[in-house]
Short mmCIF file of C-alpha atoms in Angstrom, two decimals:
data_model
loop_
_atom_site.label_atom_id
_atom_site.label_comp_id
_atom_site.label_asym_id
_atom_site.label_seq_id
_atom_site.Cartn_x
_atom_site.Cartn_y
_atom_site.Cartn_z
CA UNK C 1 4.34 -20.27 -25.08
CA UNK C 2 3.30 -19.48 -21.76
CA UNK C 3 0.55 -16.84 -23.00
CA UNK C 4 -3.29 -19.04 -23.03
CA UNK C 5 -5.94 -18.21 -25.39
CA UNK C 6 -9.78 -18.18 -23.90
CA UNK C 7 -12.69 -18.61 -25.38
CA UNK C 8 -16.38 -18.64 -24.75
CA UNK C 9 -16.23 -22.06 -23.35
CA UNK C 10 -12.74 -22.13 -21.54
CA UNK C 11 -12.17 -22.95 -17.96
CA UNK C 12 -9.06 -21.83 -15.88
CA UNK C 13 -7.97 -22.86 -12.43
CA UNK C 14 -7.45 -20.18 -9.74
CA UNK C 15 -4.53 -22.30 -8.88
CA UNK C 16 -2.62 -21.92 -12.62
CA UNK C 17 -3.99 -18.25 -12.45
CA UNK C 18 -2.62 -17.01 -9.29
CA UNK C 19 0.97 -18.30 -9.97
CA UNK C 20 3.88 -16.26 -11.96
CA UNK C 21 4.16 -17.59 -15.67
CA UNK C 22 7.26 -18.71 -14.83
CA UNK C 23 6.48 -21.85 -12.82
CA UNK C 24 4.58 -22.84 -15.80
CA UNK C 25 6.56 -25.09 -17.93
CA UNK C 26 5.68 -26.10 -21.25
CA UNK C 27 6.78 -29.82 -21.89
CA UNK C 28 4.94 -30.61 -24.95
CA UNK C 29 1.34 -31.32 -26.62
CA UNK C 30 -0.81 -34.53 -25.53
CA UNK C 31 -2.29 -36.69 -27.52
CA UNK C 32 -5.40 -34.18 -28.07
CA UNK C 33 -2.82 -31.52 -29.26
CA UNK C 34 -3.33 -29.90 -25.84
CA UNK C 35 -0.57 -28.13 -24.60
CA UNK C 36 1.29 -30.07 -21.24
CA UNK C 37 2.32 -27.67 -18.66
CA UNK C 38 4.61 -28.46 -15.73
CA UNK C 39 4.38 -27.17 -12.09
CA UNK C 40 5.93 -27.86 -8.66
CA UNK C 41 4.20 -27.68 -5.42
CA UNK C 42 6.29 -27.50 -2.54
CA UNK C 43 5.28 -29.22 0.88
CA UNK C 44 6.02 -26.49 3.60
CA UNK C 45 8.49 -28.00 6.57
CA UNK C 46 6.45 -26.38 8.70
CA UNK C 47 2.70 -25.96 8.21
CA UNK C 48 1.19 -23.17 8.36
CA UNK C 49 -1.39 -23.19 10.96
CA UNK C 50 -2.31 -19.64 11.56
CA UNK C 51 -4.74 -20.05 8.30
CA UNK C 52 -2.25 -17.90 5.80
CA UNK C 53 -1.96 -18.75 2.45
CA UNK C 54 -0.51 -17.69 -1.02
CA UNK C 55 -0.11 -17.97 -4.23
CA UNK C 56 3.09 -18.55 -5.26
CA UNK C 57 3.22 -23.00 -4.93
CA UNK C 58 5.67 -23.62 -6.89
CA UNK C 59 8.54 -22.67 -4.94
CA UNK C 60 7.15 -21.43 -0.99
CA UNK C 61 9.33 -18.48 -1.03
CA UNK C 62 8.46 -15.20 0.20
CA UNK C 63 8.78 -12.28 -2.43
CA UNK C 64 11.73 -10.36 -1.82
CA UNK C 65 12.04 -6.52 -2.60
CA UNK C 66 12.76 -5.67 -5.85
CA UNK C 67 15.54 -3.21 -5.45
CA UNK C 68 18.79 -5.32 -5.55
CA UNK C 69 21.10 -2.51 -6.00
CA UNK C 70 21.46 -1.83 -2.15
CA UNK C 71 19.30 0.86 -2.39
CA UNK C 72 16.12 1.81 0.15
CA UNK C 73 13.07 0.75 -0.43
CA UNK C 74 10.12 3.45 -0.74
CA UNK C 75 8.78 2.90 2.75
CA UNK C 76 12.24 3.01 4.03
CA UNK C 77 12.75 6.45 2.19
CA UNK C 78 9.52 7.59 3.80
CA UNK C 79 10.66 6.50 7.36
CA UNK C 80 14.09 8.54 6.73
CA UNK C 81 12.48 11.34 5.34
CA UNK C 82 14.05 11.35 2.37
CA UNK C 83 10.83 11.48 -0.30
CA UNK C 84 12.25 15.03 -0.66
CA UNK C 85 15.12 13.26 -2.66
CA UNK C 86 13.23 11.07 -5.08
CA UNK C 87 14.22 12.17 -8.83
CA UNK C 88 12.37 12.04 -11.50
CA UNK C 89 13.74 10.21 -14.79
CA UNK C 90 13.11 11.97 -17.77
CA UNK C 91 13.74 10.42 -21.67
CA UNK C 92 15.23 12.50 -24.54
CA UNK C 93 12.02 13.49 -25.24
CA UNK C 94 10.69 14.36 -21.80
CA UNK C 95 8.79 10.83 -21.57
CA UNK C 96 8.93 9.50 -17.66
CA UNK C 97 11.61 6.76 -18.04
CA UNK C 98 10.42 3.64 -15.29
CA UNK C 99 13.37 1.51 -14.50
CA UNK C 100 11.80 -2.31 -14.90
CA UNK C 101 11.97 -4.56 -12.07
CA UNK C 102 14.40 -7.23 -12.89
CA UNK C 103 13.24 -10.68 -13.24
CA UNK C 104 13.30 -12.58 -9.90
CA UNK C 105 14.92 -15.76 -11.96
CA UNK C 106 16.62 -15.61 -14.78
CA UNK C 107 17.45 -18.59 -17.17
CA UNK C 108 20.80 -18.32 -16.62
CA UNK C 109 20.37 -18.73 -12.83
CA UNK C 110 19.12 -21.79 -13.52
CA UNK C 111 16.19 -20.63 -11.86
CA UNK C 112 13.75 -21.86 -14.94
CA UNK C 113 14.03 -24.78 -17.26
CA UNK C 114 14.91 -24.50 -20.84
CA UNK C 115 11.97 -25.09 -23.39
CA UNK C 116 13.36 -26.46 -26.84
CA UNK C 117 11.25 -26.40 -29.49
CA UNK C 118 11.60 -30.53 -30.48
CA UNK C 119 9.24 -30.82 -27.30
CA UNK C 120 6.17 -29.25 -28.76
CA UNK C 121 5.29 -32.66 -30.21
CA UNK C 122 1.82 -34.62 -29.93
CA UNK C 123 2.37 -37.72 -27.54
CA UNK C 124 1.65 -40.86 -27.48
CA UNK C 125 2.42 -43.80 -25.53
CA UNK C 126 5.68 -44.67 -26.84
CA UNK C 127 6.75 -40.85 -27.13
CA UNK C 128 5.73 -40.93 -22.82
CA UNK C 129 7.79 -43.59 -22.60
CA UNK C 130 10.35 -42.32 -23.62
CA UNK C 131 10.35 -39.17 -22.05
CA UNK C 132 10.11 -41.88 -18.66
CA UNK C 133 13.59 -43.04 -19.37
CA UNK C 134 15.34 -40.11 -20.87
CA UNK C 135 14.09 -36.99 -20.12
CA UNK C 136 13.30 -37.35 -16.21
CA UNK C 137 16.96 -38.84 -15.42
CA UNK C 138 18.32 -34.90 -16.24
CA UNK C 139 15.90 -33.87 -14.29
CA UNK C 140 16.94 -35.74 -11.59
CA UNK C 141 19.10 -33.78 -9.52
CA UNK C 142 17.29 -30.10 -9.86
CA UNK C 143 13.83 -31.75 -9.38
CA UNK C 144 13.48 -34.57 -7.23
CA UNK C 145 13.46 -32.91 -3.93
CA UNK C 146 11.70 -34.80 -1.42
CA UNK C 147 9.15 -31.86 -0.53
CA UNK C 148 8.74 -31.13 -4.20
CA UNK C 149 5.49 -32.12 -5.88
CA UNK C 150 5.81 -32.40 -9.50
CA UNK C 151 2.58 -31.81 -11.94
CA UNK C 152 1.90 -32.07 -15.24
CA UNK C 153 -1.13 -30.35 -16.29
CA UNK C 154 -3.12 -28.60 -18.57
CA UNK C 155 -4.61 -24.97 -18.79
CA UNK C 156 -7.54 -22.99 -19.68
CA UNK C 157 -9.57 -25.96 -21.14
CA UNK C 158 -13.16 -26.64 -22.10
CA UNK C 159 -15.75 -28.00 -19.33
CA UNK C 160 -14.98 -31.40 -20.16
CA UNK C 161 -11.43 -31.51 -19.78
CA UNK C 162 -11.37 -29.70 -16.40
CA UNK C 163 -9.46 -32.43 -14.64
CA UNK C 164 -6.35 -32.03 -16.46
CA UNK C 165 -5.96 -29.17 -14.39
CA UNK C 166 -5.23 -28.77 -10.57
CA UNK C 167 -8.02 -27.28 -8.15
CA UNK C 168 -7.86 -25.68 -5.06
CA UNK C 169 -10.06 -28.60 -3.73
CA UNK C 170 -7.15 -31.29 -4.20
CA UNK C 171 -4.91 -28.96 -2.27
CA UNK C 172 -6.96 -29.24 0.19
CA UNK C 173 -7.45 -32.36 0.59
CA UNK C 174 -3.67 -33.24 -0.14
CA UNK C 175 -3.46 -30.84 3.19
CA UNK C 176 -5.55 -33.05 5.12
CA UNK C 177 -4.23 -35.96 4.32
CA UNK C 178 -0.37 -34.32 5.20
CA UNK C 179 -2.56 -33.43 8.66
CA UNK C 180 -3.69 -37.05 9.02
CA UNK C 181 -1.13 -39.01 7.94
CA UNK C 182 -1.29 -41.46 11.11
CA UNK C 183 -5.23 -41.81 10.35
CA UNK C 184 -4.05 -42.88 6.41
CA UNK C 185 -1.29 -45.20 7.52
CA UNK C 186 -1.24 -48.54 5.81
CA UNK C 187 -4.57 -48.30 4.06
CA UNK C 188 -5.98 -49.24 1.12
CA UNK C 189 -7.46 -46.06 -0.64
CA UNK C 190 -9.68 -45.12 -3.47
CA UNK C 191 -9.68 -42.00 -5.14
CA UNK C 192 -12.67 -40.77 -7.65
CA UNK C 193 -12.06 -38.70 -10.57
CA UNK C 194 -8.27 -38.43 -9.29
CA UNK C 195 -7.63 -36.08 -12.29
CA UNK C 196 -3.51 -35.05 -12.28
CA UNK C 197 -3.39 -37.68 -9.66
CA UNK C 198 -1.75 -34.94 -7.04
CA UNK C 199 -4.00 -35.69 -4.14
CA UNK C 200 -3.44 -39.74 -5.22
CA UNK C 201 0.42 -38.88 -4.96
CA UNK C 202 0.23 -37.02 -1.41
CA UNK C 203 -1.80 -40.09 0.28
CA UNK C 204 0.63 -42.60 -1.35
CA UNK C 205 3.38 -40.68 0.71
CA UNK C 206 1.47 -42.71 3.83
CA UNK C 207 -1.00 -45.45 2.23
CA UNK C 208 -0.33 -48.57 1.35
CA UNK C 209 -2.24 -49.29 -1.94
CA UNK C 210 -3.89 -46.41 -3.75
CA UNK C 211 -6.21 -47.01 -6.62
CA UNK C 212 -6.20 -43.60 -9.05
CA UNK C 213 -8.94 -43.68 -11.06
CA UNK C 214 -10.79 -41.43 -13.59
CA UNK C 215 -11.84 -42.37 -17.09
CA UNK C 216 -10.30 -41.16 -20.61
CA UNK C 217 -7.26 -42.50 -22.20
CA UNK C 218 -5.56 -38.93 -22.41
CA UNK C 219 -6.05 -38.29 -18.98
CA UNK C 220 -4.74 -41.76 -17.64
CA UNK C 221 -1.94 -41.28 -19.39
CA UNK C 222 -1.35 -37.73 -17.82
CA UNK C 223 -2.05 -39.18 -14.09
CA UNK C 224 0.02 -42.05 -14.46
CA UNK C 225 3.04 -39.79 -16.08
CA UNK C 226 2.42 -37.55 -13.04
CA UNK C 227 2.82 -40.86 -10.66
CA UNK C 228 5.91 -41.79 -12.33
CA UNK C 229 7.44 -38.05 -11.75
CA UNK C 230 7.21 -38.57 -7.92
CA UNK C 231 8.27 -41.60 -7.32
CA UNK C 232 11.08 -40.23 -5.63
CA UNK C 233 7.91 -39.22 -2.86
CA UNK C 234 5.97 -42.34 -2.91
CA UNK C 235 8.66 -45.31 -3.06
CA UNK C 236 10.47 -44.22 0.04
CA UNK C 237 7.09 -44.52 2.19
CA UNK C 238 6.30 -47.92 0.86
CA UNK C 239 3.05 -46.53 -1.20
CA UNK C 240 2.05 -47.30 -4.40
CA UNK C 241 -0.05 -45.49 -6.73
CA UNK C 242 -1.80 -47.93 -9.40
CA UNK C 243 -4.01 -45.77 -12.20
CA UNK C 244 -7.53 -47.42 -13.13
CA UNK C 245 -10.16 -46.99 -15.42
CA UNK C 246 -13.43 -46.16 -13.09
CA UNK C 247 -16.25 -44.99 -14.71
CA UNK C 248 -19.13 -43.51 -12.91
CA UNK C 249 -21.75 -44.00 -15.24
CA UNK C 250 -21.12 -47.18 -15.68
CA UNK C 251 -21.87 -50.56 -12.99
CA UNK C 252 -18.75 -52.68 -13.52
CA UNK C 253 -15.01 -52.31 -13.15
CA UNK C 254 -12.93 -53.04 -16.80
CA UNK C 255 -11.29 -56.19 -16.61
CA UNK C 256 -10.38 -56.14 -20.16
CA UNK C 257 -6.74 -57.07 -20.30
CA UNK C 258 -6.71 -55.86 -23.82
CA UNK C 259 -6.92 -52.22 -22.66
CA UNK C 260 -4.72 -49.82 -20.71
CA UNK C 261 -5.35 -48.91 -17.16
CA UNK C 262 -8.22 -51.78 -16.67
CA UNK C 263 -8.32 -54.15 -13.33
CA UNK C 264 -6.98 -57.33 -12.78
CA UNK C 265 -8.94 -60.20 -10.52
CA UNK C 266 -6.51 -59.66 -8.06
CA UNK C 267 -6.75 -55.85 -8.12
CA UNK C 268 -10.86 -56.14 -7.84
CA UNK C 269 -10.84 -58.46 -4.83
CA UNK C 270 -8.25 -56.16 -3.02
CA UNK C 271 -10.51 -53.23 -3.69
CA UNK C 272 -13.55 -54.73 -2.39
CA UNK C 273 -11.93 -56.72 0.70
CA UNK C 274 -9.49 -54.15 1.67
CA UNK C 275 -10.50 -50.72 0.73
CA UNK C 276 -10.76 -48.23 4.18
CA UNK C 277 -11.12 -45.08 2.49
CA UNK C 278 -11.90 -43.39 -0.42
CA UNK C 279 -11.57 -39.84 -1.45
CA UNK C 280 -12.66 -36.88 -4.02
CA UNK C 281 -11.58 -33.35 -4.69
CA UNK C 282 -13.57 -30.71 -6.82
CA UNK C 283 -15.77 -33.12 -9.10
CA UNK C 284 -19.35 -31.91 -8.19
CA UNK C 285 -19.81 -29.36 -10.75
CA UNK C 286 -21.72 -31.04 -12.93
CA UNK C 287 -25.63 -32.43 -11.58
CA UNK C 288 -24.82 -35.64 -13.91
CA UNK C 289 -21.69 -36.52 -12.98
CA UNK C 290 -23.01 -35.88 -9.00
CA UNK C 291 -25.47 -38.29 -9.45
CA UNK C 292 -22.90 -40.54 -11.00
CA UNK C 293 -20.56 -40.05 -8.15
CA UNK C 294 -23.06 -40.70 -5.34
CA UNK C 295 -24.23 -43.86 -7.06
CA UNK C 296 -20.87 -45.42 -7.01
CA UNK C 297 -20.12 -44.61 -3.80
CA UNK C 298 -23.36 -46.21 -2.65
CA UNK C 299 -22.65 -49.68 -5.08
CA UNK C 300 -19.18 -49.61 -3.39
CA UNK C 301 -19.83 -49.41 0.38
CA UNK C 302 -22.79 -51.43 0.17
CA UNK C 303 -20.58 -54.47 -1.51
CA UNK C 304 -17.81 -54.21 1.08
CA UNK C 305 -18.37 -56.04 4.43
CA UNK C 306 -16.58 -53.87 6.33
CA UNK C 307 -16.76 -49.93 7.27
CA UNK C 308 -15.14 -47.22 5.04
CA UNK C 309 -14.65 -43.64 5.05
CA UNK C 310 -15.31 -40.98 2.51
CA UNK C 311 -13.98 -37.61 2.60
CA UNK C 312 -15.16 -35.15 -0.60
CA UNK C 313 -13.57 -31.85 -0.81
CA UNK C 314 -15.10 -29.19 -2.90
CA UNK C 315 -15.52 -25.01 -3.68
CA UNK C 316 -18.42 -23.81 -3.33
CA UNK C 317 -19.02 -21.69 -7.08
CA UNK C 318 -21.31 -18.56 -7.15
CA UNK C 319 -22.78 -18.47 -10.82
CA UNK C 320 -25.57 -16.07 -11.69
CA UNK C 321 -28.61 -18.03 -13.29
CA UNK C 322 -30.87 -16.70 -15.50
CA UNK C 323 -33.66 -19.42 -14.22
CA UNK C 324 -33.34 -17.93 -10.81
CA UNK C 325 -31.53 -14.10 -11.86
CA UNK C 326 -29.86 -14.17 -9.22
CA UNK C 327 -26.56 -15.47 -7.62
CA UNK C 328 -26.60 -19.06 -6.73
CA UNK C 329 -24.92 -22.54 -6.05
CA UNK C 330 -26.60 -24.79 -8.21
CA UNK C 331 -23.86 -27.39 -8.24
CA UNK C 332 -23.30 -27.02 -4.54
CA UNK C 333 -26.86 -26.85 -3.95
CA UNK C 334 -27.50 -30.16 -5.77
CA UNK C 335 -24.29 -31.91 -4.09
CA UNK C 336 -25.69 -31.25 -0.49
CA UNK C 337 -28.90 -32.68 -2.13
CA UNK C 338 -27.57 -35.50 -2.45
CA UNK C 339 -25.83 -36.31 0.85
CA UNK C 340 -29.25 -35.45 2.33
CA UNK C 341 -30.47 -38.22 0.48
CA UNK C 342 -27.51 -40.73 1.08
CA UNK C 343 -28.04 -40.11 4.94
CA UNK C 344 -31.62 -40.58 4.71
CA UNK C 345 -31.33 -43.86 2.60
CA UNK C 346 -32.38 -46.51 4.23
CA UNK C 347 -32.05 -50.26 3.06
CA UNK C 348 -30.69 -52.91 5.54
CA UNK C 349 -27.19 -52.95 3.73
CA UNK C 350 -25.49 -50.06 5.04
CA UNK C 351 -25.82 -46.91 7.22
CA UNK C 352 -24.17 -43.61 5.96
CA UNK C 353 -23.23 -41.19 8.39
CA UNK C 354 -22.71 -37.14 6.82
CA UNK C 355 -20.34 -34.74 9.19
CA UNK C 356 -19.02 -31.19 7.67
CA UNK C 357 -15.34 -31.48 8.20
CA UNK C 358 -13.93 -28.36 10.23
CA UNK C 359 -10.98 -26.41 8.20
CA UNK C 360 -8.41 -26.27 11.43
CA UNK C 361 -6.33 -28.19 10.31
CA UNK C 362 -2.59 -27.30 9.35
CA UNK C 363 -1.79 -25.85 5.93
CA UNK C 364 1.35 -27.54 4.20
CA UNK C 365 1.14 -26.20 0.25
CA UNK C 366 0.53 -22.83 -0.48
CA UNK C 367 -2.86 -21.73 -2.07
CA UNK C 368 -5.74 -19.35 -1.42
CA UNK C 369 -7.74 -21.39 1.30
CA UNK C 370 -11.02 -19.43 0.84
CA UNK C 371 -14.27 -20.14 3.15
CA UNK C 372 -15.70 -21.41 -0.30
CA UNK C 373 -13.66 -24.52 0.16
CA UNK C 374 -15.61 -27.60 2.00
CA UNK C 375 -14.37 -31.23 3.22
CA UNK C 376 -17.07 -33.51 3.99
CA UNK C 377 -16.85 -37.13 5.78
CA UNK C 378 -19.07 -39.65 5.29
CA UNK C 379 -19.04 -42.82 7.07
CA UNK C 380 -20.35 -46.35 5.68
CA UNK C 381 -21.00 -48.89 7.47
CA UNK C 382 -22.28 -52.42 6.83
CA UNK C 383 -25.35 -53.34 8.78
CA UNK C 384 -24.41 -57.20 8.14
CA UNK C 385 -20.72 -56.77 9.16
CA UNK C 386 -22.69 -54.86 12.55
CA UNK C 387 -25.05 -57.52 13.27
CA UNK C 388 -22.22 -60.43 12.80
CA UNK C 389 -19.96 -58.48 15.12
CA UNK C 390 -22.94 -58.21 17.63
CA UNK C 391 -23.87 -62.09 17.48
CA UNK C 392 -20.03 -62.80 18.26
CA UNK C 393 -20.32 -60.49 21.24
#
């Protein structure tokens, strides 16, 4: 179950590929028959500063030897200088026998989860439902640890369904965030194209009010399941995490009460009188959707009357193109594109301000943090909010 197919048009996370198949859990099939995997991501005590990082999230332990039989290890043999003594295993029919490394957990240490087959069902919401009031109380004890991150996900999907799956870029911004958490305090946040909703789940651990939005019925569902696993995070801190429909190729909000994850009155006005920041990991990867994302950040900062922050995290992707033949950025190319032109713009509503982001600050999950990896700030502020504070001065 663990064991993904690929195909021409598949897409696969460095983050699900780096990690041991056993910290992938299969839970069961969404409503698009997609397999549901489920990961943990622990939050270090102690950051990790120095700029190390690995690949093992799930669980932030150091790999241990293999040899649990007491024995020495091959470099210990080599400082006693005993490789004299090494002897060589031979099968009954003069094969070379190799001893297997034993699993580092095994079921039966409780190590791993139990996958019955009655999971791999397609759900719906009643089915998630459910699984909310039964399945998560037995879970209770073994997973709810305070540091513990819980997300469901998906793996190795098509282009279009890339943010079922967790990027490096939301780990880095979920870092940042840990990093700043007095900056974060008590705000009102917006997050674009939230995806799993991790990065939505780490700021709710200091925020306020954070508004989780992306669009796609499938998805919601999968970012507001993922909300509901850490509660046991967000509730403590006083944040809450409300999922919304936000498309951004389209110029209004839903306000349909009719359908799922669409605003109220009340939640519109808070977003537009209250909203300090609002934040994006990985989403420029497609020149549309850029555009789309740029747009709505401009019709959102230009409605409020007040300043706000943006902070976009991104990799940078090396692709070879056949227009160019050679190795490029397109994507990246195109995104810096377009804060050049959101800095430049110039319309007596609001300033924008671009700053690269340095990557000094500490590291709390463990991940690959690669010099591909960006975090941009942009600041917005409201020329009419500017001149009424100057008058009053």
């Amino acid at each position: 179950m663990d064991q993904m197919t690929f195909k021409h048009d598949t897409v696969l996370s460095d983050v699900h590929m780096h990690r041991p198949n056993t910290h992938h859990l299969m839970t069961r099939l969404n409503s698009a028959g997609q397999p549901v995997f489920r990961s943990r991501f622990r939050i270090l005590a102690e950051s990790r500063a120095d700029g190390d990082s690995g690949t093992d999230s799930a669980n932030g332990e150091k790999h241990k030897s293999p040899r649990r039989d007491g024995g020495t290890s091959p470099e210990q043999d080599e400082e006693g200088g005993n490789q004299g003594n090494v002897e060589t295993c031979l099968d009954e029919d003069g094969d070379l026998d190799v001893t297997h490394r034993p699993r580092k957990r095994s079921v039966d240490e409780g190590g791993r989860d139990l996958v019955c087959p009655i999971i791999l069902q397609q759900s719906g919401p009643d089915l998630e439902q459910d699984e909310d009031s039964d399945d998560d109380d037995d879970d209770e004890e073994t997973c709810f640890s305070k540091d513990i991150i819980q997300i469901e996900h998906t793996m190795a999907t098509p282009l279009e369904d890339v943010g079922k799956q967790v990027w490096r870029g939301a780990l880095l911004l979920a870092d940042f965030i840990l990093s700043e958490k007095d900056t974060f305090s008590g705000a009102t946040v917006l997050e674009l194209g939230a995806g799993t909703g991790l990065t939505s789940i780490v700021m709710a651990t200091t925020a306020k009010t954070v508004y989780c939005t992306d669009v796609g019925e499938d998805l919601l569902r999968l970012c507001h399941r993922n909300v509901f696993l850490n509660q046991h995070m967000t509730k403590p801190a006083g944040g809450e995490v409300k999922v919304k429909h936000l498309n951004w190729l389209q110029h209004s909000l839903c306000t349909d009460a009719d359908l799922e994850f669409s605003w109220t009155e009340e939640e519109v006005a808070d977003l537009y009188d209250n909203t300090d920041f609002i934040i994006a990991a990985d989403v420029c990867y497609d020149d549309d959707l850029t555009d789309g994302l740029f747009r709505t950040l401009y019709r959102l900062c230009s409605s409020f009357n007040h300043s706000c922050t943006v902070f976009i995290s991104l990799e940078k992707r090396m692709n070879f193109s056949l227009r160019h033949m050679d190795i490029c950025c397109e994507a990246y190319n195109h995104f810096k594109h377009c804060l050049s032109q959101l800095q430049d713009m110039e319309d007596g509503r609001c300033r924008f301000k671009v700053e690269h982001v340095p990557l000094n600050f500490s590291q709390f999950l463990l991940y690959e943090r690669i010099e591909q990896l960006e975090l941009w700030k942009i600041t917005a502020s409201s020329l009419e909010s500017e001149q009424t504070q100057s008058d009053s001065d």
